Amino acid sequence: MYSRIAGTGSYLPAKVLTNADLETMVDTTDEWIRSRSGIERRHVAAPEESTSTLAAEAARRAMQAAGVTAADIDFVAVGTCTPDFIFPNVGTLVQRHLGIHDTPAFSIETACSSFMYSLSMADKFIRLGEAKCALVIGAECLSRIVDWNDRSTAVLFGDGAGAVILTPSETPGILTTLLSADGQYSDLLYFPYGPSSGFDKLRAGAPGGISMKGNEVFKVAVNTLSSLVDKTLAKAGVDKSEIDWLVPHQANLRIIQAAARKLDLPLERVVITVQDHGNTSSASIPLALDAAVRDGRIQRGQLLLLETFGGGFTWGSALVRY
Ligand code: COA
């Protein structure tokens, strides 16, 4: 038994913040942001929106694409590092928004890799016959944890959500997933406050937001993703020439280009949305996947390589026959 992607969906908040807008907020330029990251604009959630509302909207669209209803869903996994609350978890809030009852529902906090971790877990539940219709989401409101006075991070991140519906299939489907992490790098990319560490400072109004040693993250990301690609292909017994589409995490155009070079894939076979979305962490891969499915680039039967890298560090991949 395999799992397969039965439908995809995504949601982006209406408000768009361009590089020109950012020029009026911090000491930066459109040229600097484009040349270092490839980002041109990003979406920002409205005050009444939250990660769970973005997630629910992406889920609705994925459910519609898959032709399933809330009553069919029997597993809800959400990847996010910007949950609405400490608890209840975003999975349960999505249940509530969509009228899904009596299913496992949880969120996973492996930063930019949390959609991949969620996808891998849902895949296992389906393969084991313990789920028949899994809703897997990546959703973020990173605008809420960015320090808008810090030009080194404020220009990089955006809000959004993407979702997939996984159902059982006798043919693949998801061929393989690979997850990994190395906590020795936890101080290169992090948010400095949490419920059991520094929360009192946050409550007292301490400044700060996402903290990143960009240069060092960049180097580890490129090297790690390069070996991840090798390991994933070897695990599945697939040659790189068989890949139709690379659907990478959208953090930085230069990191994406390095991954494409590694696969000898022309950029025309890489789904690139970073220019329009910025880095939406866990949402970036399902957002990119949905964009390319809906505009007809990704076709049924094609082989996709999904790969990601994020805070922790955490990383992961999936080889998917769409
Ligand atoms: N506008 C203008 N200048 C800026 C700036 C901004 N928004 N942000 C930083 N700078 C300045 C720095 O202060 C520094 O100035 P200095 O040389 O006078 O000290 C200079 O630009 C170079 O900064 P640096 O951090 O070395 O730039 P970079 O080429 O490494 O690019 C990143 C920065 C963040 C775009 C890049 O390192 C990166 O993408 N890293 C990986 C990020 C990533 O993938 N993160 C998520 C993983 S999920």
mmCIF file of C-alpha atoms and ligand atoms in Angstrom:
data_model
loop_
_atom_site.group_PDB
_atom_site.id
_atom_site.type_symbol
_atom_site.label_atom_id
_atom_site.label_comp_id
_atom_site.label_asym_id
_atom_site.label_seq_id
_atom_site.Cartn_x
_atom_site.Cartn_y
_atom_site.Cartn_z
ATOM 1 C CA MET A 1 0.000 0.000 0.000
ATOM 2 C CA TYR A 2 1.181 3.495 -0.878
ATOM 3 C CA SER A 3 -0.190 6.963 -0.328
ATOM 4 C CA ARG A 4 -0.820 9.356 -3.197
ATOM 5 C CA ILE A 5 -1.599 13.040 -3.461
ATOM 6 C CA ALA A 6 -5.281 13.226 -4.356
ATOM 7 C CA GLY A 7 -5.489 17.036 -4.332
ATOM 8 C CA THR A 8 -3.603 20.213 -3.494
ATOM 9 C CA GLY A 9 -4.659 23.653 -2.279
ATOM 10 C CA SER A 10 -3.130 26.862 -1.049
ATOM 11 C CA TYR A 11 -3.998 30.244 0.346
ATOM 12 C CA LEU A 12 -2.133 33.544 0.400
ATOM 13 C CA PRO A 13 -3.306 36.586 2.382
ATOM 14 C CA ALA A 14 -4.489 39.472 0.210
ATOM 15 C CA LYS A 15 -1.989 42.044 1.440
ATOM 16 C CA VAL A 16 1.258 42.164 -0.562
ATOM 17 C CA LEU A 17 4.416 43.827 0.748
ATOM 18 C CA THR A 18 6.873 44.642 -2.039
ATOM 19 C CA ASN A 19 10.585 45.299 -1.751
ATOM 20 C CA ALA A 20 9.764 48.941 -2.502
ATOM 21 C CA ASP A 21 7.460 48.963 0.558
ATOM 22 C CA LEU A 22 10.301 47.554 2.664
ATOM 23 C CA GLU A 23 12.633 50.298 1.442
ATOM 24 C CA THR A 24 10.389 52.722 3.349
ATOM 25 C CA MET A 25 10.529 50.611 6.537
ATOM 26 C CA VAL A 26 14.204 49.584 6.954
ATOM 27 C CA ASP A 27 17.578 50.531 5.482
ATOM 28 C CA THR A 28 17.494 48.238 2.448
ATOM 29 C CA THR A 29 17.092 48.275 -1.326
ATOM 30 C CA ASP A 30 15.114 46.259 -3.834
ATOM 31 C CA GLU A 31 18.430 45.471 -5.555
ATOM 32 C CA TRP A 32 19.988 44.043 -2.346
ATOM 33 C CA ILE A 33 16.990 41.858 -1.570
ATOM 34 C CA ARG A 34 16.643 40.541 -5.145
ATOM 35 C CA SER A 35 20.332 39.855 -5.661
ATOM 36 C CA ARG A 36 20.859 38.088 -2.292
ATOM 37 C CA SER A 37 17.603 36.154 -2.062
ATOM 38 C CA GLY A 38 15.566 36.392 -5.288
ATOM 39 C CA ILE A 39 12.599 37.749 -3.318
ATOM 40 C CA GLU A 40 10.476 40.530 -4.868
ATOM 41 C CA ARG A 41 7.329 40.512 -2.741
ATOM 42 C CA ARG A 42 5.647 38.572 0.061
ATOM 43 C CA HIS A 43 2.127 38.266 1.497
ATOM 44 C CA VAL A 44 1.215 39.422 4.993
ATOM 45 C CA ALA A 45 -1.762 38.127 6.983
ATOM 46 C CA ALA A 46 -4.535 40.566 7.959
ATOM 47 C CA PRO A 47 -5.025 41.226 11.699
ATOM 48 C CA GLU A 48 -8.086 38.967 11.825
ATOM 49 C CA GLU A 49 -6.213 36.103 10.149
ATOM 50 C CA SER A 50 -4.060 33.539 11.944
ATOM 51 C CA THR A 51 -2.093 30.449 11.019
ATOM 52 C CA SER A 52 -5.134 28.216 11.548
ATOM 53 C CA THR A 53 -7.407 30.347 9.344
ATOM 54 C CA LEU A 54 -4.811 30.362 6.556
ATOM 55 C CA ALA A 55 -4.408 26.599 7.010
ATOM 56 C CA ALA A 56 -8.162 25.983 6.888
ATOM 57 C CA GLU A 57 -8.553 27.948 3.652
ATOM 58 C CA ALA A 58 -5.717 26.026 1.974
ATOM 59 C CA ALA A 59 -7.285 22.795 3.262
ATOM 60 C CA ARG A 60 -10.712 23.686 1.831
ATOM 61 C CA ARG A 61 -9.140 24.152 -1.602
ATOM 62 C CA ALA A 62 -7.177 20.880 -1.367
ATOM 63 C CA MET A 63 -10.329 19.011 -0.271
ATOM 64 C CA GLN A 64 -12.256 20.477 -3.189
ATOM 65 C CA ALA A 65 -9.499 19.454 -5.612
ATOM 66 C CA ALA A 66 -9.482 15.924 -4.190
ATOM 67 C CA GLY A 67 -13.290 15.699 -4.140
ATOM 68 C CA VAL A 68 -13.472 14.903 -0.428
ATOM 69 C CA THR A 69 -15.494 16.406 2.420
ATOM 70 C CA ALA A 70 -14.801 16.997 6.114
ATOM 71 C CA ALA A 71 -16.525 13.695 6.890
ATOM 72 C CA ASP A 72 -13.912 11.830 4.799
ATOM 73 C CA ILE A 73 -10.854 13.259 6.613
ATOM 74 C CA ASP A 74 -9.474 10.864 9.241
ATOM 75 C CA PHE A 75 -6.041 12.376 9.962
ATOM 76 C CA VAL A 76 -4.943 16.016 10.307
ATOM 77 C CA ALA A 77 -1.274 17.034 10.458
ATOM 78 C CA VAL A 78 -0.116 20.646 10.342
ATOM 79 C CA GLY A 79 3.461 21.821 10.029
ATOM 80 C CA THR A 80 4.034 25.261 11.519
ATOM 81 C CA CYS A 81 6.410 27.257 13.680
ATOM 82 C CA THR A 82 3.858 30.036 14.183
ATOM 83 C CA PRO A 83 0.906 28.310 15.872
ATOM 84 C CA ASP A 84 -2.120 30.365 16.942
ATOM 85 C CA PHE A 85 -1.643 29.215 20.555
ATOM 86 C CA ILE A 86 0.682 27.078 22.634
ATOM 87 C CA PHE A 87 -2.380 24.855 22.857
ATOM 88 C CA PRO A 88 -4.815 23.848 21.480
ATOM 89 C CA ASN A 89 -2.665 22.828 18.531
ATOM 90 C CA VAL A 90 -3.310 24.145 15.020
ATOM 91 C CA GLY A 91 -4.520 20.720 13.843
ATOM 92 C CA THR A 92 -7.427 20.869 16.259
ATOM 93 C CA LEU A 93 -8.209 24.469 15.289
ATOM 94 C CA VAL A 94 -8.332 23.381 11.646
ATOM 95 C CA GLN A 95 -10.710 20.590 12.679
ATOM 96 C CA ARG A 96 -12.928 23.196 14.281
ATOM 97 C CA HIS A 97 -12.831 25.572 11.290
ATOM 98 C CA LEU A 98 -13.710 22.751 8.890
ATOM 99 C CA GLY A 99 -16.095 20.629 10.992
ATOM 100 C CA ILE A 100 -13.770 17.605 11.177
ATOM 101 C CA HIS A 101 -14.440 15.403 14.226
ATOM 102 C CA ASP A 102 -12.868 12.498 16.073
ATOM 103 C CA THR A 103 -9.575 12.144 14.171
ATOM 104 C CA PRO A 104 -5.936 12.497 15.191
ATOM 105 C CA ALA A 105 -5.031 16.183 14.822
ATOM 106 C CA PHE A 106 -1.692 17.724 15.690
ATOM 107 C CA SER A 107 0.989 20.157 14.649
ATOM 108 C CA ILE A 108 4.690 19.582 14.199
ATOM 109 C CA GLU A 109 7.287 22.235 14.952
ATOM 110 C CA THR A 110 10.321 21.419 12.839
ATOM 111 C CA ALA A 111 10.469 24.909 11.299
ATOM 112 C CA CYS A 112 10.794 24.939 7.499
ATOM 113 C CA SER A 113 10.805 21.124 7.464
ATOM 114 C CA SER A 114 7.540 20.688 9.304
ATOM 115 C CA PHE A 115 5.387 20.131 6.218
ATOM 116 C CA MET A 116 7.825 17.379 5.160
ATOM 117 C CA TYR A 117 7.753 15.799 8.608
ATOM 118 C CA SER A 118 3.935 15.960 8.562
ATOM 119 C CA LEU A 119 3.776 14.472 5.062
ATOM 120 C CA SER A 120 6.089 11.627 6.047
ATOM 121 C CA MET A 121 3.977 10.787 9.111
ATOM 122 C CA ALA A 122 0.731 10.887 7.150
ATOM 123 C CA ASP A 123 2.304 8.644 4.504
ATOM 124 C CA LYS A 124 3.174 6.073 7.190
ATOM 125 C CA PHE A 125 -0.362 6.104 8.643
ATOM 126 C CA ILE A 126 -1.821 5.513 5.188
ATOM 127 C CA ARG A 127 0.675 2.775 4.336
ATOM 128 C CA LEU A 128 -0.158 1.021 7.608
ATOM 129 C CA GLY A 129 -3.871 1.239 6.843
ATOM 130 C CA GLU A 130 -4.516 3.457 9.866
ATOM 131 C CA ALA A 131 -5.679 6.433 7.800
ATOM 132 C CA LYS A 132 -7.608 6.607 4.535
ATOM 133 C CA CYS A 133 -7.829 10.339 3.906
ATOM 134 C CA ALA A 134 -5.119 12.482 5.446
ATOM 135 C CA LEU A 135 -5.101 16.271 5.425
ATOM 136 C CA VAL A 136 -1.511 17.554 5.521
ATOM 137 C CA ILE A 137 -0.863 21.272 5.803
ATOM 138 C CA GLY A 138 2.047 23.701 6.048
ATOM 139 C CA ALA A 139 0.948 27.125 7.319
ATOM 140 C CA GLU A 140 2.701 30.166 8.734
ATOM 141 C CA CYS A 141 2.192 33.718 9.925
ATOM 142 C CA LEU A 142 5.891 34.554 10.064
ATOM 143 C CA SER A 143 5.088 38.264 9.883
ATOM 144 C CA ARG A 144 4.028 37.936 13.533
ATOM 145 C CA ILE A 145 7.463 36.756 14.762
ATOM 146 C CA VAL A 146 9.726 38.845 12.530
ATOM 147 C CA ASP A 147 11.419 41.898 14.021
ATOM 148 C CA TRP A 148 10.323 44.505 11.487
ATOM 149 C CA ASN A 149 13.260 46.716 12.514
ATOM 150 C CA ASP A 150 15.834 44.025 11.658
ATOM 151 C CA ARG A 151 16.647 44.399 7.969
ATOM 152 C CA SER A 152 18.640 41.155 7.869
ATOM 153 C CA THR A 153 15.497 39.056 8.467
ATOM 154 C CA ALA A 154 12.467 41.305 7.868
ATOM 155 C CA VAL A 155 12.982 41.230 4.104
ATOM 156 C CA LEU A 156 13.063 37.437 3.850
ATOM 157 C CA PHE A 157 9.852 36.025 5.284
ATOM 158 C CA GLY A 158 6.176 35.873 4.308
ATOM 159 C CA ASP A 159 2.818 34.366 5.294
ATOM 160 C CA GLY A 160 0.752 31.667 3.574
ATOM 161 C CA ALA A 161 -0.493 28.107 3.664
ATOM 162 C CA GLY A 162 -0.510 25.031 1.444
ATOM 163 C CA ALA A 163 -2.220 21.673 1.844
ATOM 164 C CA VAL A 164 -2.456 18.221 0.300
ATOM 165 C CA ILE A 165 -4.903 15.361 0.662
ATOM 166 C CA LEU A 166 -3.293 11.927 0.817
ATOM 167 C CA THR A 167 -5.297 8.790 0.032
ATOM 168 C CA PRO A 168 -4.320 5.110 -0.290
ATOM 169 C CA SER A 169 -3.151 3.727 -3.609
ATOM 170 C CA GLU A 170 -1.888 0.379 -4.804
ATOM 171 C CA THR A 171 0.710 2.122 -6.932
ATOM 172 C CA PRO A 172 3.002 4.950 -5.765
ATOM 173 C CA GLY A 173 2.308 7.755 -4.832
ATOM 174 C CA ILE A 174 4.930 8.709 -2.394
ATOM 175 C CA LEU A 175 7.919 6.509 -3.195
ATOM 176 C CA THR A 176 9.956 7.491 -0.192
ATOM 177 C CA THR A 177 10.488 10.202 2.390
ATOM 178 C CA LEU A 178 13.659 11.013 4.272
ATOM 179 C CA LEU A 179 13.828 13.071 7.464
ATOM 180 C CA SER A 180 16.796 14.224 9.497
ATOM 181 C CA ALA A 181 18.036 16.859 11.919
ATOM 182 C CA ASP A 182 21.151 18.027 13.758
ATOM 183 C CA GLY A 183 20.633 20.039 16.920
ATOM 184 C CA GLN A 184 24.230 21.252 17.086
ATOM 185 C CA TYR A 185 23.183 24.064 14.747
ATOM 186 C CA SER A 186 20.264 25.274 16.856
ATOM 187 C CA ASP A 187 21.872 28.664 17.509
ATOM 188 C CA LEU A 188 22.202 29.614 13.836
ATOM 189 C CA LEU A 189 18.477 30.109 13.224
ATOM 190 C CA TYR A 190 15.938 30.475 16.015
ATOM 191 C CA PHE A 191 13.215 32.487 17.682
ATOM 192 C CA PRO A 192 14.568 33.594 21.063
ATOM 193 C CA TYR A 193 11.487 33.182 23.272
ATOM 194 C CA GLY A 194 9.190 30.275 24.055
ATOM 195 C CA PRO A 195 6.799 29.053 26.723
ATOM 196 C CA SER A 196 9.494 27.526 28.949
ATOM 197 C CA SER A 197 12.353 29.849 28.066
ATOM 198 C CA GLY A 198 12.230 33.625 28.163
ATOM 199 C CA PHE A 199 8.437 33.860 28.019
ATOM 200 C CA ASP A 200 8.470 36.278 30.955
ATOM 201 C CA LYS A 201 10.765 38.589 28.962
ATOM 202 C CA LEU A 202 8.473 38.383 25.950
ATOM 203 C CA ARG A 203 5.467 39.227 28.146
ATOM 204 C CA ALA A 204 7.385 42.177 29.528
ATOM 205 C CA GLY A 205 7.831 43.483 25.984
ATOM 206 C CA ALA A 206 11.413 42.418 25.231
ATOM 207 C CA PRO A 207 12.430 43.171 21.640
ATOM 208 C CA GLY A 208 13.548 40.625 19.068
ATOM 209 C CA GLY A 209 12.317 38.284 16.416
ATOM 210 C CA ILE A 210 13.629 35.512 14.192
ATOM 211 C CA SER A 211 17.393 35.437 14.620
ATOM 212 C CA MET A 212 19.603 34.074 11.860
ATOM 213 C CA LYS A 213 23.302 33.879 10.983
ATOM 214 C CA GLY A 214 22.406 33.996 7.307
ATOM 215 C CA ASN A 215 25.832 33.305 5.862
ATOM 216 C CA GLU A 216 26.434 30.220 7.992
ATOM 217 C CA VAL A 217 22.900 28.922 7.420
ATOM 218 C CA PHE A 218 23.463 29.323 3.692
ATOM 219 C CA LYS A 219 26.603 27.158 3.646
ATOM 220 C CA VAL A 220 25.175 24.325 5.758
ATOM 221 C CA ALA A 221 21.917 24.407 3.767
ATOM 222 C CA VAL A 222 23.655 23.998 0.399
ATOM 223 C CA ASN A 223 25.883 21.144 1.616
ATOM 224 C CA THR A 224 23.117 19.345 3.489
ATOM 225 C CA LEU A 225 20.647 19.576 0.610
ATOM 226 C CA SER A 226 23.278 18.269 -1.785
ATOM 227 C CA SER A 227 23.823 15.093 0.246
ATOM 228 C CA LEU A 228 20.073 14.819 0.951
ATOM 229 C CA VAL A 229 19.408 14.620 -2.792
ATOM 230 C CA ASP A 230 21.958 11.788 -3.157
ATOM 231 C CA LYS A 231 20.545 9.865 -0.200
ATOM 232 C CA THR A 232 16.946 10.248 -1.331
ATOM 233 C CA LEU A 233 17.634 9.030 -4.855
ATOM 234 C CA ALA A 234 19.710 6.114 -3.531
ATOM 235 C CA LYS A 235 17.009 5.144 -1.023
ATOM 236 C CA ALA A 236 14.376 4.986 -3.763
ATOM 237 C CA GLY A 237 16.691 3.504 -6.402
ATOM 238 C CA VAL A 238 15.912 6.388 -8.724
ATOM 239 C CA ASP A 239 18.337 8.127 -11.087
ATOM 240 C CA LYS A 240 18.387 11.914 -11.128
ATOM 241 C CA SER A 241 17.576 11.872 -14.846
ATOM 242 C CA GLU A 242 14.129 10.469 -13.964
ATOM 243 C CA ILE A 243 13.092 13.575 -11.985
ATOM 244 C CA ASP A 244 10.512 15.693 -13.818
ATOM 245 C CA TRP A 245 10.198 18.498 -11.267
ATOM 246 C CA LEU A 246 12.163 19.767 -8.305
ATOM 247 C CA VAL A 247 9.802 21.390 -5.790
ATOM 248 C CA PRO A 248 12.207 22.887 -3.247
ATOM 249 C CA HIS A 249 11.735 24.859 -0.073
ATOM 250 C CA GLN A 250 11.652 28.504 -1.120
ATOM 251 C CA ALA A 251 14.149 30.264 1.156
ATOM 252 C CA ASN A 252 16.640 31.686 -1.269
ATOM 253 C CA LEU A 253 16.968 31.542 -5.059
ATOM 254 C CA ARG A 254 20.700 30.820 -4.838
ATOM 255 C CA ILE A 255 20.113 27.751 -2.645
ATOM 256 C CA ILE A 256 17.449 26.546 -5.102
ATOM 257 C CA GLN A 257 19.843 27.046 -8.037
ATOM 258 C CA ALA A 258 22.522 24.991 -6.257
ATOM 259 C CA ALA A 259 20.050 22.116 -5.763
ATOM 260 C CA ALA A 260 19.032 22.265 -9.439
ATOM 261 C CA ARG A 261 22.699 22.140 -10.519
ATOM 262 C CA LYS A 262 23.210 19.095 -8.315
ATOM 263 C CA LEU A 263 20.386 17.328 -10.196
ATOM 264 C CA ASP A 264 21.488 18.630 -13.637
ATOM 265 C CA LEU A 265 17.970 20.043 -13.897
ATOM 266 C CA PRO A 266 17.394 23.200 -15.949
ATOM 267 C CA LEU A 267 15.607 25.911 -13.954
ATOM 268 C CA GLU A 268 12.575 25.399 -16.221
ATOM 269 C CA ARG A 269 12.054 22.071 -14.367
ATOM 270 C CA VAL A 270 12.210 23.702 -10.945
ATOM 271 C CA VAL A 271 9.105 25.220 -9.349
ATOM 272 C CA ILE A 272 10.214 28.638 -8.119
ATOM 273 C CA THR A 273 7.859 30.885 -6.155
ATOM 274 C CA VAL A 274 10.315 32.581 -3.812
ATOM 275 C CA GLN A 275 10.080 35.825 -5.822
ATOM 276 C CA ASP A 276 6.354 36.115 -5.041
ATOM 277 C CA HIS A 277 6.056 34.503 -1.604
ATOM 278 C CA GLY A 278 9.391 35.039 0.181
ATOM 279 C CA ASN A 279 10.291 32.352 2.690
ATOM 280 C CA THR A 280 7.010 30.992 4.076
ATOM 281 C CA SER A 281 8.779 28.224 6.046
ATOM 282 C CA SER A 282 6.579 25.119 6.271
ATOM 283 C CA ALA A 283 4.075 26.541 3.780
ATOM 284 C CA SER A 284 6.552 27.042 0.959
ATOM 285 C CA ILE A 285 6.594 23.550 -0.577
ATOM 286 C CA PRO A 286 2.831 22.916 -0.578
ATOM 287 C CA LEU A 287 2.336 26.478 -1.899
ATOM 288 C CA ALA A 288 4.794 25.851 -4.746
ATOM 289 C CA LEU A 289 3.331 22.418 -5.448
ATOM 290 C CA ASP A 290 -0.198 23.789 -5.671
ATOM 291 C CA ALA A 291 0.889 26.654 -7.935
ATOM 292 C CA ALA A 292 2.506 24.259 -10.420
ATOM 293 C CA VAL A 293 -0.376 21.757 -10.298
ATOM 294 C CA ARG A 294 -2.975 24.448 -10.905
ATOM 295 C CA ASP A 295 -1.126 26.140 -13.767
ATOM 296 C CA GLY A 296 -0.665 22.758 -15.453
ATOM 297 C CA ARG A 297 3.116 22.443 -15.209
ATOM 298 C CA ILE A 298 2.961 19.379 -12.957
ATOM 299 C CA GLN A 299 1.020 16.552 -14.613
ATOM 300 C CA ARG A 300 -0.262 13.248 -13.244
ATOM 301 C CA GLY A 301 2.363 10.508 -13.486
ATOM 302 C CA GLN A 302 5.350 12.841 -13.231
ATOM 303 C CA LEU A 303 8.120 12.299 -10.687
ATOM 304 C CA LEU A 304 8.659 15.109 -8.180
ATOM 305 C CA LEU A 305 11.475 15.662 -5.717
ATOM 306 C CA LEU A 306 10.468 17.770 -2.717
ATOM 307 C CA GLU A 307 13.306 18.920 -0.443
ATOM 308 C CA THR A 308 13.617 21.274 2.492
ATOM 309 C CA PHE A 309 15.951 22.636 5.136
ATOM 310 C CA GLY A 310 15.208 24.722 8.209
ATOM 311 C CA GLY A 311 15.838 25.783 11.774
ATOM 312 C CA GLY A 312 17.105 23.170 14.184
ATOM 313 C CA PHE A 313 18.633 22.323 11.800
ATOM 314 C CA THR A 314 16.035 19.992 10.338
ATOM 315 C CA TRP A 315 15.762 18.735 6.787
ATOM 316 C CA GLY A 316 13.822 16.285 4.698
ATOM 317 C CA SER A 317 12.705 15.150 1.281
ATOM 318 C CA ALA A 318 10.016 13.220 -0.518
ATOM 319 C CA LEU A 319 10.046 11.502 -3.899
ATOM 320 C CA VAL A 320 6.532 11.625 -5.240
ATOM 321 C CA ARG A 321 4.896 10.140 -8.321
ATOM 322 C CA TYR A 322 2.156 12.756 -8.727
HETATM 323 N N1 COA B 1 19.522 45.296 3.011
HETATM 324 C C1 COA B 1 20.763 45.796 2.818
HETATM 325 N N2 COA B 1 21.849 45.295 3.435
HETATM 326 C C2 COA B 1 21.668 44.256 4.271
HETATM 327 C C3 COA B 1 20.416 43.706 4.518
HETATM 328 C C4 COA B 1 19.310 44.274 3.853
HETATM 329 N N3 COA B 1 18.051 43.808 3.990
HETATM 330 N N4 COA B 1 20.550 42.695 5.385
HETATM 331 C C5 COA B 1 21.850 42.590 5.671
HETATM 332 N N5 COA B 1 22.538 43.537 4.998
HETATM 333 C C6 COA B 1 23.971 43.807 5.009
HETATM 334 C C7 COA B 1 24.661 43.218 6.214
HETATM 335 O O1 COA B 1 24.559 44.102 7.303
HETATM 336 C C8 COA B 1 26.068 43.063 5.709
HETATM 337 O O2 COA B 1 26.700 44.326 5.772
HETATM 338 P P1 COA B 1 28.237 44.464 6.239
HETATM 339 O O3 COA B 1 29.011 43.664 5.225
HETATM 340 O O4 COA B 1 28.463 45.925 6.177
HETATM 341 O O5 COA B 1 28.266 43.865 7.604
HETATM 342 C C9 COA B 1 25.915 42.727 4.228
HETATM 343 O O6 COA B 1 24.567 43.121 3.898
HETATM 344 C C10 COA B 1 26.123 41.267 3.888
HETATM 345 O O7 COA B 1 25.351 40.498 4.780
HETATM 346 P P2 COA B 1 25.379 38.924 4.694
HETATM 347 O O8 COA B 1 24.502 38.372 5.766
HETATM 348 O O9 COA B 1 26.792 38.428 4.609
HETATM 349 O O10 COA B 1 24.692 38.708 3.278
HETATM 350 P P3 COA B 1 24.523 37.373 2.460
HETATM 351 O O11 COA B 1 25.094 37.527 1.132
HETATM 352 O O12 COA B 1 24.904 36.169 3.251
HETATM 353 O O13 COA B 1 22.941 37.311 2.261
HETATM 354 C C11 COA B 1 21.067 36.154 3.218
HETATM 355 C C12 COA B 1 22.110 37.262 3.389
HETATM 356 C C13 COA B 1 20.279 36.066 4.503
HETATM 357 C C14 COA B 1 20.146 36.523 2.066
HETATM 358 C C15 COA B 1 21.767 34.832 2.913
HETATM 359 O O14 COA B 1 22.830 34.620 3.815
HETATM 360 C C16 COA B 1 20.844 33.668 2.991
HETATM 361 O O15 COA B 1 19.913 33.556 2.225
HETATM 362 N N6 COA B 1 21.105 32.731 3.895
HETATM 363 C C17 COA B 1 20.300 31.550 4.048
HETATM 364 C C18 COA B 1 18.974 31.937 4.595
HETATM 365 C C19 COA B 1 18.050 30.800 4.652
HETATM 366 O O16 COA B 1 17.990 30.025 3.760
HETATM 367 N N7 COA B 1 17.341 30.769 5.740
HETATM 368 C C20 COA B 1 16.287 29.934 5.949
HETATM 369 C C21 COA B 1 16.638 28.510 6.003
HETATM 370 S S1 COA B 1 15.095 27.824 6.162
#
